[in-house]
Short mmCIF file of C-alpha atoms in Angstrom, two decimals:
data_model
loop_
_atom_site.label_atom_id
_atom_site.label_comp_id
_atom_site.label_asym_id
_atom_site.label_seq_id
_atom_site.Cartn_x
_atom_site.Cartn_y
_atom_site.Cartn_z
CA UNK A 795 93.87 -167.64 42.02
CA UNK A 796 92.61 -171.03 40.95
CA UNK A 797 89.24 -170.29 42.47
CA UNK A 798 89.08 -167.10 40.45
CA UNK A 799 89.72 -168.91 37.15
CA UNK A 800 87.13 -171.56 37.99
CA UNK A 801 84.53 -168.97 38.88
CA UNK A 802 85.23 -166.98 35.73
CA UNK A 803 84.79 -170.15 33.69
CA UNK A 804 81.44 -170.76 35.41
CA UNK A 805 80.29 -167.26 34.48
CA UNK A 806 81.29 -167.95 30.87
CA UNK A 807 79.19 -171.12 31.00
CA UNK A 808 76.20 -169.31 32.48
CA UNK A 809 76.47 -166.58 29.82
CA UNK A 810 76.56 -169.22 27.10
CA UNK A 811 73.37 -170.74 28.54
CA UNK A 812 71.66 -167.35 28.32
CA UNK A 813 72.85 -166.83 24.73
CA UNK A 814 71.72 -170.35 23.97
CA UNK A 815 68.20 -169.75 25.27
CA UNK A 816 68.13 -166.45 23.42
CA UNK A 817 68.87 -168.36 20.22
CA UNK A 818 65.66 -170.33 20.71
CA UNK A 819 63.65 -167.22 19.89
CA UNK A 820 63.70 -168.23 16.22
CA UNK A 821 63.92 -171.60 14.43
CA UNK A 822 66.76 -170.19 12.30
CA UNK A 823 69.03 -169.41 15.24
CA UNK A 824 67.86 -172.22 17.50
CA UNK A 825 70.34 -174.91 16.42
CA UNK A 826 73.25 -172.60 17.09
CA UNK A 827 71.68 -171.57 20.39
CA UNK A 828 71.46 -175.15 21.56
CA UNK A 829 75.09 -175.69 20.59
CA UNK A 830 76.15 -172.65 22.61
CA UNK A 831 74.35 -174.16 25.58
CA UNK A 832 76.16 -177.46 25.07
CA UNK A 833 79.46 -175.61 24.80
CA UNK A 834 78.71 -173.86 28.09
CA UNK A 835 78.09 -177.21 29.73
CA UNK A 836 81.29 -178.62 28.25
CA UNK A 837 83.33 -175.73 29.68
CA UNK A 838 81.71 -176.15 33.10
CA UNK A 839 82.51 -179.87 33.17
CA UNK A 840 86.10 -179.39 31.99
CA UNK A 841 86.93 -176.71 34.52
CA UNK A 842 85.40 -178.82 37.30
CA UNK A 843 87.56 -181.78 36.36
CA UNK A 844 90.71 -179.86 37.29
CA UNK A 845 89.35 -179.21 40.79
CA UNK A 846 91.93 -180.16 43.41
CA UNK A 847 89.36 -181.97 45.55
CA UNK A 848 89.00 -184.67 42.90
CA UNK A 849 91.35 -187.54 43.74
CA UNK A 850 89.96 -190.37 41.68
CA UNK A 851 89.16 -190.06 38.00
CA UNK A 852 88.22 -193.67 37.30
CA UNK A 853 84.85 -193.31 39.04
CA UNK A 854 84.19 -190.13 37.12
CA UNK A 855 85.06 -191.61 33.75
CA UNK A 856 82.85 -194.61 34.46
CA UNK A 857 79.93 -192.38 35.45
CA UNK A 858 80.37 -190.08 32.48
CA UNK A 859 80.64 -192.96 30.02
CA UNK A 860 77.55 -194.75 31.36
CA UNK A 861 75.54 -191.52 31.44
CA UNK A 862 76.64 -190.41 27.99
CA UNK A 863 75.91 -193.83 26.48
CA UNK A 864 72.40 -194.00 27.96
CA UNK A 865 71.68 -190.37 27.10
CA UNK A 866 72.84 -190.78 23.52
CA UNK A 867 70.84 -193.95 23.08
CA UNK A 868 67.65 -192.33 24.39
CA UNK A 869 68.13 -189.16 22.36
CA UNK A 870 68.70 -190.98 19.08
CA UNK A 871 66.14 -193.74 19.49
CA UNK A 872 63.13 -191.88 20.83
CA UNK A 873 60.15 -191.48 18.55
CA UNK A 874 58.98 -187.90 18.19
CA UNK A 875 55.53 -188.94 19.44
CA UNK A 876 57.18 -190.13 22.67
CA UNK A 877 58.95 -186.84 23.35
CA UNK A 878 56.79 -185.98 26.40
CA UNK A 879 57.88 -189.21 28.12
CA UNK A 880 61.52 -188.54 27.38
CA UNK A 881 61.39 -184.99 28.69
CA UNK A 882 59.67 -186.33 31.81
CA UNK A 883 62.53 -188.81 32.31
CA UNK A 884 65.18 -186.12 31.83
CA UNK A 885 63.37 -183.76 34.22
CA UNK A 886 63.25 -186.50 36.82
CA UNK A 887 66.91 -187.42 36.48
CA UNK A 888 67.98 -183.77 36.71
CA UNK A 889 65.92 -183.25 39.86
CA UNK A 890 67.12 -186.53 41.35
CA UNK A 891 70.75 -185.67 40.68
CA UNK A 892 70.38 -182.29 42.37
CA UNK A 893 68.87 -183.88 45.47
CA UNK A 894 71.64 -186.49 45.71
CA UNK A 895 74.38 -183.89 45.27
CA UNK A 896 72.83 -181.82 48.06
CA UNK A 897 72.67 -184.89 50.30
CA UNK A 898 76.26 -185.77 49.59
CA UNK A 899 77.37 -182.19 50.29
CA UNK A 900 75.54 -182.31 53.60
CA UNK A 901 77.59 -185.33 54.65
CA UNK A 902 80.83 -183.79 53.42
CA UNK A 903 80.29 -180.48 55.20
CA UNK A 904 82.69 -179.92 58.08
CA UNK A 905 80.69 -177.34 59.92
CA UNK A 906 77.35 -176.90 58.18
CA UNK A 907 75.44 -173.71 59.03
CA UNK A 908 71.72 -172.99 58.86
CA UNK A 909 71.71 -171.55 55.35
CA UNK A 910 73.58 -174.56 54.09
CA UNK A 911 71.25 -177.03 55.77
CA UNK A 912 68.12 -175.17 54.63
CA UNK A 913 69.31 -175.21 51.03
CA UNK A 914 70.13 -178.93 51.26
CA UNK A 915 66.70 -179.67 52.67
CA UNK A 916 64.98 -177.64 49.94
CA UNK A 917 67.03 -179.27 47.23
CA UNK A 918 66.18 -182.69 48.65
CA UNK A 919 62.49 -181.84 48.80
CA UNK A 920 62.18 -180.35 45.32
CA UNK A 921 64.50 -182.94 43.81
CA UNK A 922 62.60 -185.88 45.25
CA UNK A 923 59.21 -184.46 44.21
CA UNK A 924 60.62 -183.93 40.70
CA UNK A 925 62.14 -187.40 40.49
CA UNK A 926 59.08 -189.31 41.61
CA UNK A 927 56.57 -186.93 40.02
CA UNK A 928 58.36 -187.33 36.70
CA UNK A 929 58.45 -191.09 37.17
CA UNK A 930 54.68 -191.18 37.51
CA UNK A 931 54.25 -188.77 34.58
CA UNK A 932 56.45 -191.06 32.50
CA UNK A 933 54.45 -194.14 33.49
CA UNK A 934 51.19 -192.39 32.57
CA UNK A 935 52.44 -191.13 29.22
CA UNK A 936 53.98 -194.48 28.36
CA UNK A 937 50.71 -196.21 29.21
CA UNK A 938 52.21 -198.24 32.06
CA UNK A 939 49.55 -196.94 34.43
CA UNK A 940 46.17 -195.55 33.52
CA UNK A 941 46.07 -191.98 32.31
CA UNK A 942 42.86 -191.02 34.09
CA UNK A 943 43.37 -189.29 37.44
CA UNK A 944 43.74 -191.72 40.35
CA UNK A 945 42.05 -190.30 43.40
CA UNK A 946 40.99 -191.45 46.84
CA UNK A 947 39.09 -189.88 49.68
CA UNK A 948 41.17 -187.66 51.95
CA UNK A 949 43.92 -187.37 49.39
CA UNK A 950 44.11 -183.57 49.56
CA UNK A 951 44.51 -183.80 53.33
CA UNK A 952 47.17 -186.49 52.91
CA UNK A 953 49.13 -184.29 50.54
CA UNK A 954 48.83 -181.30 52.85
CA UNK A 955 50.05 -183.39 55.81
CA UNK A 956 53.00 -184.72 53.80
CA UNK A 957 53.97 -181.22 52.76
CA UNK A 958 53.80 -179.96 56.34
CA UNK A 959 55.85 -182.91 57.58
CA UNK A 960 58.50 -182.34 54.90
CA UNK A 961 58.70 -178.66 55.84
CA UNK A 962 58.90 -179.45 59.56
CA UNK A 963 61.71 -181.93 58.97
CA UNK A 964 63.51 -179.32 56.87
CA UNK A 965 63.09 -176.81 59.68
CA UNK A 966 64.56 -179.31 62.17
CA UNK A 967 67.49 -179.96 59.86
CA UNK A 968 68.07 -176.23 59.45
CA UNK A 969 68.18 -175.80 63.24
CA UNK A 970 70.51 -178.75 63.81
CA UNK A 971 72.45 -179.36 60.59
CA UNK A 972 74.53 -182.12 62.19
CA UNK A 973 71.48 -184.41 62.26
CA UNK A 974 72.13 -185.49 58.70
CA UNK A 975 69.77 -188.49 58.97
CA UNK A 976 66.86 -186.04 58.78
CA UNK A 977 67.74 -185.52 55.12
CA UNK A 978 66.67 -189.08 54.31
CA UNK A 979 63.31 -188.62 55.98
CA UNK A 980 62.81 -185.45 53.93
CA UNK A 981 63.57 -187.44 50.79
CA UNK A 982 61.14 -190.22 51.69
CA UNK A 983 58.26 -187.92 52.58
CA UNK A 984 58.82 -185.76 49.48
CA UNK A 985 58.99 -188.83 47.26
CA UNK A 986 55.54 -189.96 48.40
CA UNK A 987 54.30 -186.41 47.90
CA UNK A 988 55.70 -186.37 44.35
CA UNK A 989 53.87 -189.59 43.50
CA UNK A 990 50.57 -188.41 44.96
CA UNK A 991 50.74 -185.01 43.27
CA UNK A 992 51.15 -186.49 39.80
CA UNK A 993 49.04 -189.61 40.05
CA UNK A 994 45.95 -187.45 40.60
CA UNK A 995 46.41 -185.68 37.28
CA UNK A 996 44.91 -186.86 34.03
CA UNK A 997 46.41 -187.24 30.59
CA UNK A 998 45.34 -184.00 28.95
CA UNK A 999 46.65 -181.98 31.90
CA UNK A 1000 50.10 -183.45 31.31
CA UNK A 1001 51.40 -180.35 29.47
CA UNK A 1002 50.98 -178.39 32.70
CA UNK A 1003 52.58 -181.07 34.83
CA UNK A 1004 55.59 -181.53 32.55
CA UNK A 1005 56.14 -177.77 32.42
CA UNK A 1006 55.87 -177.59 36.21
CA UNK A 1007 58.30 -180.47 36.73
CA UNK A 1008 60.64 -178.75 34.28
CA UNK A 1009 60.54 -175.71 36.51
CA UNK A 1010 61.15 -177.85 39.60
CA UNK A 1011 64.21 -179.50 38.07
CA UNK A 1012 65.65 -176.02 37.59
CA UNK A 1013 64.77 -174.88 41.09
CA UNK A 1014 66.33 -178.02 42.55
CA UNK A 1015 69.56 -177.23 40.70
CA UNK A 1016 69.40 -173.68 42.02
CA UNK A 1017 68.93 -174.89 45.60
CA UNK A 1018 71.93 -177.18 45.15
CA UNK A 1019 73.80 -174.10 43.92
CA UNK A 1020 73.13 -172.47 47.31
CA UNK A 1021 74.44 -175.61 49.00
CA UNK A 1022 77.66 -175.65 46.96
CA UNK A 1023 77.90 -171.84 46.86
CA UNK A 1024 78.18 -172.16 43.11
CA UNK A 1025 76.90 -169.38 40.88
CA UNK A 1026 76.80 -171.54 37.76
CA UNK A 1027 74.17 -173.75 39.38
CA UNK A 1028 72.23 -170.86 40.83
CA UNK A 1029 72.05 -168.98 37.51
CA UNK A 1030 71.33 -171.97 35.28
CA UNK A 1031 68.81 -173.38 37.73
CA UNK A 1032 66.87 -170.13 37.97
CA UNK A 1033 66.83 -169.75 34.17
CA UNK A 1034 65.23 -173.17 33.86
CA UNK A 1035 62.95 -172.43 36.80
CA UNK A 1036 61.75 -169.28 35.05
CA UNK A 1037 61.27 -171.13 31.78
CA UNK A 1038 59.14 -173.79 33.43
CA UNK A 1039 57.04 -171.20 35.24
CA UNK A 1040 56.36 -169.31 32.00
CA UNK A 1041 55.31 -172.48 30.20
CA UNK A 1042 53.16 -173.64 33.12
CA UNK A 1043 51.42 -170.30 33.11
CA UNK A 1044 50.84 -170.38 29.35
CA UNK A 1045 49.36 -173.87 29.54
CA UNK A 1046 47.02 -172.90 32.37
CA UNK A 1047 45.85 -169.83 30.45
CA UNK A 1048 45.24 -171.97 27.39
CA UNK A 1049 42.79 -174.00 29.48
CA UNK A 1050 41.40 -171.04 31.41
CA UNK A 1051 42.19 -172.77 34.67
CA UNK A 1052 44.39 -171.90 37.60
CA UNK A 1053 47.42 -173.97 38.49
CA UNK A 1054 45.75 -174.95 41.76
CA UNK A 1055 42.74 -176.17 39.83
CA UNK A 1056 44.94 -178.29 37.57
CA UNK A 1057 46.86 -179.77 40.50
CA UNK A 1058 44.00 -180.31 42.89
CA UNK A 1059 40.80 -179.71 40.92
CA UNK A 1060 39.89 -183.28 40.03
CA UNK A 1061 39.46 -182.48 36.36
CA UNK A 1062 39.12 -185.30 33.88
CA UNK A 1063 37.32 -187.73 36.11
CA UNK A 1064 34.76 -189.73 34.22
CA UNK A 1065 31.54 -187.75 34.09
CA UNK A 1066 28.38 -189.46 32.95
CA UNK A 1067 26.84 -187.70 29.99
CA UNK A 1068 23.81 -188.37 27.89
CA UNK A 1069 25.65 -188.59 24.61
CA UNK A 1070 22.79 -190.34 22.89
CA UNK A 1071 20.48 -187.38 23.55
CA UNK A 1072 23.04 -184.89 22.30
CA UNK A 1073 24.07 -186.71 19.19
CA UNK A 1074 20.92 -188.73 18.32
CA UNK A 1075 20.13 -188.44 14.63
CA UNK A 1076 22.08 -185.23 14.19
CA UNK A 1077 25.49 -186.58 13.28
CA UNK A 1078 26.40 -186.89 9.61
CA UNK A 1079 29.00 -189.50 8.78
CA UNK A 1080 31.10 -189.20 5.66
CA UNK A 1081 33.56 -191.26 3.63
CA UNK A 1082 37.17 -190.63 2.52
CA UNK A 1083 35.94 -190.31 -1.08
CA UNK A 1084 33.46 -187.61 -0.13
CA UNK A 1085 36.16 -185.71 1.75
CA UNK A 1086 38.44 -185.97 -1.29
CA UNK A 1087 35.69 -184.41 -3.42
CA UNK A 1088 35.30 -181.60 -0.92
CA UNK A 1089 39.04 -180.95 -0.92
CA UNK A 1090 39.15 -180.82 -4.69
CA UNK A 1091 36.85 -177.85 -4.66
CA UNK A 1092 38.66 -176.13 -1.80
CA UNK A 1093 41.03 -173.19 -2.06
CA UNK A 1094 41.93 -172.86 1.57
CA UNK A 1095 42.26 -175.76 4.02
CA UNK A 1096 43.19 -175.71 7.71
CA UNK A 1097 44.30 -178.87 9.50
CA UNK A 1098 43.79 -179.03 13.27
CA UNK A 1099 45.89 -181.79 14.85
CA UNK A 1100 45.29 -183.17 18.33
CA UNK A 1101 46.71 -185.90 20.53
CA UNK A 1102 44.89 -188.44 18.33
CA UNK A 1103 47.32 -187.65 15.52
CA UNK A 1104 50.23 -188.57 17.77
CA UNK A 1105 48.57 -191.76 19.01
CA UNK A 1106 47.82 -192.92 15.46
CA UNK A 1107 51.31 -191.87 14.26
CA UNK A 1108 49.42 -190.08 11.51
CA UNK A 1109 51.88 -187.26 10.91
CA UNK A 1110 53.36 -188.89 7.78
CA UNK A 1111 49.90 -189.30 6.27
CA UNK A 1112 49.24 -185.64 7.14
CA UNK A 1113 52.36 -184.68 5.22
CA UNK A 1114 51.25 -186.65 2.14
CA UNK A 1115 47.90 -184.87 2.17
CA UNK A 1116 49.60 -181.51 2.72
CA UNK A 1117 51.99 -182.01 -0.22
CA UNK A 1118 49.23 -183.18 -2.53
CA UNK A 1119 47.01 -180.21 -1.72
CA UNK A 1120 49.83 -177.67 -1.95
CA UNK A 1121 50.81 -179.08 -5.35
CA UNK A 1122 47.27 -178.54 -6.51
CA UNK A 1123 47.48 -174.91 -5.47
CA UNK A 1124 45.39 -175.23 -2.32
CA UNK A 1125 46.51 -173.04 0.58
CA UNK A 1126 47.04 -175.30 3.61
CA UNK A 1127 47.73 -174.14 7.16
CA UNK A 1128 47.81 -175.81 10.56
CA UNK A 1129 45.87 -174.50 13.55
CA UNK A 1130 47.60 -175.55 16.74
CA UNK A 1131 46.08 -175.21 20.19
CA UNK A 1132 48.63 -174.58 22.95
CA UNK A 1133 47.54 -177.65 24.92
CA UNK A 1134 47.07 -180.00 21.96
CA UNK A 1135 49.11 -183.10 22.69
CA UNK A 1136 50.83 -184.02 25.90
CA UNK A 1137 53.43 -181.26 26.24
CA UNK A 1138 53.86 -177.66 25.08
CA UNK A 1139 54.74 -177.61 21.38
CA UNK A 1140 54.14 -181.37 20.96
CA UNK A 1141 52.18 -181.00 17.69
CA UNK A 1142 54.75 -178.62 16.21
CA UNK A 1143 57.54 -181.13 16.71
CA UNK A 1144 55.53 -183.89 15.02
CA UNK A 1145 54.79 -181.63 12.06
CA UNK A 1146 58.39 -180.49 11.86
CA UNK A 1147 59.42 -184.15 11.82
CA UNK A 1148 57.56 -184.55 8.52
CA UNK A 1149 58.98 -181.36 7.01
CA UNK A 1150 55.98 -179.08 7.40
CA UNK A 1151 57.48 -175.55 7.27
CA UNK A 1152 57.13 -173.80 10.61
CA UNK A 1153 55.48 -170.72 9.08
CA UNK A 1154 52.51 -172.96 8.23
CA UNK A 1155 51.92 -173.72 11.92
CA UNK A 1156 49.59 -171.04 13.21
CA UNK A 1157 48.84 -170.17 16.81
CA UNK A 1158 45.29 -169.98 18.09
CA UNK A 1159 45.02 -166.18 18.01
CA UNK A 1160 46.37 -166.01 14.49
CA UNK A 1161 44.25 -168.74 12.96
CA UNK A 1162 40.88 -168.01 14.61
CA UNK A 1163 40.10 -164.90 12.49
CA UNK A 1164 40.93 -166.89 9.35
CA UNK A 1165 38.45 -169.73 9.76
CA UNK A 1166 35.67 -167.71 8.12
CA UNK A 1167 37.67 -167.62 4.90
CA UNK A 1168 38.44 -171.33 5.07
CA UNK A 1169 36.70 -173.86 2.86
CA UNK A 1170 37.54 -177.05 4.69
CA UNK A 1171 38.87 -177.67 8.19
CA UNK A 1172 40.15 -181.14 8.96
CA UNK A 1173 40.20 -181.93 12.68
CA UNK A 1174 42.45 -184.90 13.40
CA UNK A 1175 42.03 -186.54 16.78
CA UNK A 1176 41.19 -183.36 18.66
CA UNK A 1177 38.05 -182.79 20.69
CA UNK A 1178 37.96 -180.41 23.67
CA UNK A 1179 40.09 -177.78 21.92
CA UNK A 1180 37.44 -177.40 19.19
CA UNK A 1181 34.38 -177.54 21.46
CA UNK A 1182 32.07 -174.52 21.00
CA UNK A 1183 30.66 -175.02 24.51
CA UNK A 1184 33.77 -173.25 25.80
CA UNK A 1185 32.37 -170.05 24.29
CA UNK A 1186 28.65 -170.62 24.82
CA UNK A 1187 28.07 -172.54 28.03
CA UNK A 1188 29.32 -170.75 31.15
CA UNK A 1189 28.57 -173.85 33.24
CA UNK A 1190 30.70 -176.17 31.15
CA UNK A 1191 33.95 -177.42 32.74
CA UNK A 1192 35.82 -175.88 29.83
CA UNK A 1193 33.94 -172.54 29.94
CA UNK A 1194 36.16 -169.65 28.92
CA UNK A 1195 38.90 -171.86 27.56
CA UNK A 1196 40.19 -170.39 24.30
CA UNK A 1197 39.24 -172.83 21.53
CA UNK A 1198 39.87 -173.09 17.80
CA UNK A 1199 36.66 -171.80 16.21
CA UNK A 1200 36.66 -174.31 13.39
CA UNK A 1201 32.87 -174.21 12.98
CA UNK A 1202 33.18 -170.84 11.29
CA UNK A 1203 34.63 -172.54 8.22
CA UNK A 1204 32.39 -173.66 5.35
CA UNK A 1205 32.84 -177.33 6.11
CA UNK A 1206 34.43 -179.14 9.03
CA UNK A 1207 35.60 -182.72 8.70
CA UNK A 1208 36.27 -184.40 12.03
CA UNK A 1209 38.39 -187.55 11.85
CA UNK A 1210 37.76 -189.51 15.01
CA UNK A 1211 37.29 -193.11 15.88
CA UNK A 1212 34.00 -192.65 17.73
CA UNK A 1213 31.83 -190.03 19.39
CA UNK A 1214 33.49 -190.68 22.75
CA UNK A 1215 34.11 -187.54 24.77
CA UNK A 1216 37.52 -185.92 25.11
CA UNK A 1217 39.44 -185.47 28.33
CA UNK A 1218 36.92 -182.99 29.77
CA UNK A 1219 34.30 -185.75 29.60
CA UNK A 1220 31.68 -183.63 27.88
CA UNK A 1221 29.87 -183.99 24.55
CA UNK A 1222 30.91 -181.76 21.67
CA UNK A 1223 28.07 -179.96 19.83
CA UNK A 1224 30.47 -179.34 16.94
CA UNK A 1225 29.81 -182.91 15.84
CA UNK A 1226 26.12 -182.16 15.27
CA UNK A 1227 26.50 -178.87 13.43
CA UNK A 1228 25.11 -178.52 9.91
CA UNK A 1229 28.49 -177.93 8.36
CA UNK A 1230 30.24 -180.77 10.20
CA UNK A 1231 30.96 -184.18 8.70
CA UNK A 1232 32.28 -187.03 10.84
CA UNK A 1233 34.78 -189.47 9.40
CA UNK A 1234 34.79 -192.37 11.83
CA UNK A 1235 38.15 -194.03 11.40
CA UNK A 1236 41.70 -194.34 12.62
CA UNK A 1237 43.41 -191.05 11.74
CA UNK A 1238 46.24 -192.58 9.74
CA UNK A 1239 44.00 -194.90 7.74
CA UNK A 1240 41.49 -192.15 7.02
CA UNK A 1241 44.14 -189.75 5.77
CA UNK A 1242 45.75 -192.39 3.59
CA UNK A 1243 42.38 -193.18 2.03
CA UNK A 1244 41.68 -189.51 1.38
CA UNK A 1245 45.08 -189.17 -0.31
CA UNK A 1246 44.41 -192.25 -2.47
CA UNK A 1247 40.99 -190.94 -3.44
CA UNK A 1248 42.45 -187.54 -4.33
CA UNK A 1249 45.14 -189.12 -6.48
CA UNK A 1250 42.65 -191.28 -8.36
CA UNK A 1251 40.35 -188.48 -9.31
CA UNK B 1240 74.71 -164.61 55.86
CA UNK B 1241 76.31 -161.95 53.66
CA UNK B 1242 77.28 -164.68 51.25
CA UNK B 1243 73.71 -165.84 51.20
CA UNK B 1244 72.42 -162.40 50.28
CA UNK B 1245 74.94 -162.25 47.46
CA UNK B 1246 73.88 -165.63 46.07
CA UNK B 1247 70.24 -164.79 46.55
CA UNK B 1248 70.75 -161.59 44.54
CA UNK B 1249 72.24 -163.61 41.72
CA UNK B 1250 69.29 -166.00 41.93
CA UNK B 1251 66.66 -163.26 41.72
CA UNK B 1252 68.41 -161.36 38.94
CA UNK B 1253 68.87 -164.43 36.79
CA UNK B 1254 65.19 -165.25 37.25
CA UNK B 1255 64.46 -161.90 35.62
CA UNK B 1256 66.90 -162.65 32.81
CA UNK B 1257 65.18 -166.01 32.37
CA UNK B 1258 61.73 -164.42 32.13
CA UNK B 1259 62.97 -161.86 29.59
CA UNK B 1260 64.73 -164.36 27.37
CA UNK B 1261 62.18 -167.14 27.48
CA UNK B 1262 59.08 -165.01 26.87
CA UNK B 1263 60.50 -164.46 23.38
CA UNK B 1264 60.56 -168.15 22.49
CA UNK B 1265 57.72 -168.87 20.02
CA UNK B 1266 55.20 -171.63 20.91
CA UNK B 1267 56.42 -173.67 17.94
CA UNK B 1268 59.69 -174.21 19.78
CA UNK B 1269 58.24 -174.94 23.21
CA UNK B 1270 59.12 -178.64 23.16
CA UNK B 1271 62.79 -178.04 22.22
CA UNK B 1272 62.80 -175.22 24.79
CA UNK B 1273 61.78 -177.70 27.49
CA UNK B 1274 64.30 -180.34 26.51
CA UNK B 1275 67.04 -177.75 26.00
CA UNK B 1276 66.44 -175.88 29.24
CA UNK B 1277 66.20 -179.23 30.94
CA UNK B 1278 69.65 -180.12 29.68
CA UNK B 1279 70.87 -176.85 31.17
CA UNK B 1280 69.44 -177.81 34.56
CA UNK B 1281 71.80 -180.78 34.33
CA UNK B 1282 74.50 -178.29 35.41
CA UNK B 1283 74.19 -180.07 38.72
CA UNK B 1284 76.68 -182.47 37.05
CA UNK B 1285 79.34 -180.06 38.30
CA UNK B 1286 78.47 -180.87 41.91
CA UNK B 1287 78.14 -184.57 41.11
CA UNK B 1288 81.67 -184.68 39.68
CA UNK B 1289 83.14 -183.31 42.88
CA UNK B 1290 81.05 -185.54 45.15
CA UNK B 1291 81.91 -188.64 43.15
CA UNK B 1292 85.60 -187.82 42.70
CA UNK B 1293 86.64 -186.50 46.10
CA UNK B 1294 86.33 -189.86 47.92
CA UNK B 1295 85.16 -188.27 51.12
CA UNK B 1296 83.38 -191.43 52.25
CA UNK B 1297 81.77 -194.46 50.64
CA UNK B 1298 78.32 -192.96 51.12
CA UNK B 1299 79.12 -189.64 49.45
CA UNK B 1300 80.91 -191.43 46.62
CA UNK B 1301 77.87 -193.61 45.96
CA UNK B 1302 75.56 -190.60 46.12
CA UNK B 1303 77.88 -188.62 43.89
CA UNK B 1304 78.28 -191.45 41.39
CA UNK B 1305 74.52 -191.99 41.08
CA UNK B 1306 74.02 -188.24 40.70
CA UNK B 1307 76.76 -188.18 38.07
CA UNK B 1308 75.09 -190.89 35.97
CA UNK B 1309 71.68 -189.19 36.29
CA UNK B 1310 73.04 -185.76 35.44
CA UNK B 1311 75.10 -187.01 32.50
CA UNK B 1312 72.08 -188.75 30.97
CA UNK B 1313 70.18 -185.50 31.49
CA UNK B 1314 72.88 -183.33 29.91
CA UNK B 1315 73.99 -185.50 26.99
CA UNK B 1316 70.53 -186.81 26.15
CA UNK B 1317 68.95 -183.40 26.61
CA UNK B 1318 71.26 -181.48 24.30
CA UNK B 1319 71.27 -184.24 21.69
CA UNK B 1320 67.53 -184.69 21.48
CA UNK B 1321 67.08 -180.93 21.34
CA UNK B 1322 69.53 -180.80 18.47
CA UNK B 1323 67.63 -183.56 16.70
CA UNK B 1324 64.37 -181.65 17.01
CA UNK B 1325 65.79 -178.28 16.02
CA UNK B 1326 67.32 -179.79 12.88
CA UNK B 1327 63.81 -180.74 11.83
CA UNK B 1328 62.61 -177.20 12.20
CA UNK B 1329 65.50 -175.87 10.17
CA UNK B 1330 65.30 -178.31 7.30
CA UNK B 1331 62.75 -176.43 5.22
CA UNK B 1332 63.87 -172.93 5.99
#
């Protein structure tokens, strides 16, 4: 009877998670959706606390208090620009927790069978890869280790060997579930694999990696659900797994690359280019005052933010410019590339932080046809996502990648500190086009100066 | 084995539900989607509670306790930060 009540409660939780995710289909319903999800989690925790197997509550209270305190602190203190790091940390902790729970269950099991041991091994593998992969992703995003891919000769072979070893160990554990020590070897091998998989990936590919790790954290929870024979874990885990897979897929499409290419392709290594030849004498520099003049005569302006906006913390200056222009009757919209920033939706969150209405944030397919009717485009700290070579040069590393066709506007102002190449390591012919003006400056400073100039005139 | 098939069925079907529901999330909300779905994957807290509280052995208690702290950070932090972000999107509605 008790088991029945508990299981019914778990189904209620799982249903609330589904309703919660459904709520995220619109900004209006999203807050309520998230609360439904939290309610589902609350119910699941409460019903678990009455489980007869629990004999000691002091440990639990201690763990819950520590976890809640740290979680609350992180959630309230994090800067919106640092959201990718935080999500990486949470992904890692979720995956790690699933692996540890599976390990613990393996030791508790009285008579573990093959299914049980296989699920434990899988949970350990995926969980450890997620934990250490996320750790490396965090370190890269936080600038603790260099963002460029770190590679060495024979690394693909090393990764393949590690994967095979982890699978062989899992197979051994599945055949003889009483050899619990094998679980630790699986964890160690998978941890190294997690580090190697992520360390080889460069900064601008982070959106893919974070989405993939998100998926893994869900799959690890699902695998643990098989270990504990718990439907709540299986359902929730597979929902998150599906979510991560969808996002990973979207990110890969937005770069016109396959997942395998992102993970193993060696993109973003420093390529030597003859920038001087490409840019020599063809680049026109401009000043904030000149841009202000241009904007005064404009009726329609599109702002294209990139990772540079986040780095310079320029979103507040963007808002000031937006408000000023809107007050003067200029139509302002934002063109957002799916992989702009370091995680899916990164730019949108930064703009939402400064009160830009979400209906002003346009997706690539929606904004591209509108550039022709646009007077001024302001590109802020973006490079590869506005590179025309993606459309024109089939040999370019970004060939076929959907880009924002900003050059179709009357005038393009690119705010950038220098002519240095973006992540793809290639020059950008946009900078030399007749209708392009370069404003060499820090994004925040440049925008503030444009706003001042606009106000003075 | 029958049990396994049953659980596997649940797994596959909820994958489909996940695909259906999440395809409808607009790109603008992809960051809150990640942090929110991530908080949901913290459901593993349920297993951590039992491991940490059942005092089966010192090892399992330590494993369970560590998992509990990890999962709680994941759950509490995840839902809270998602709430913080979603509030921003709602403000100018």
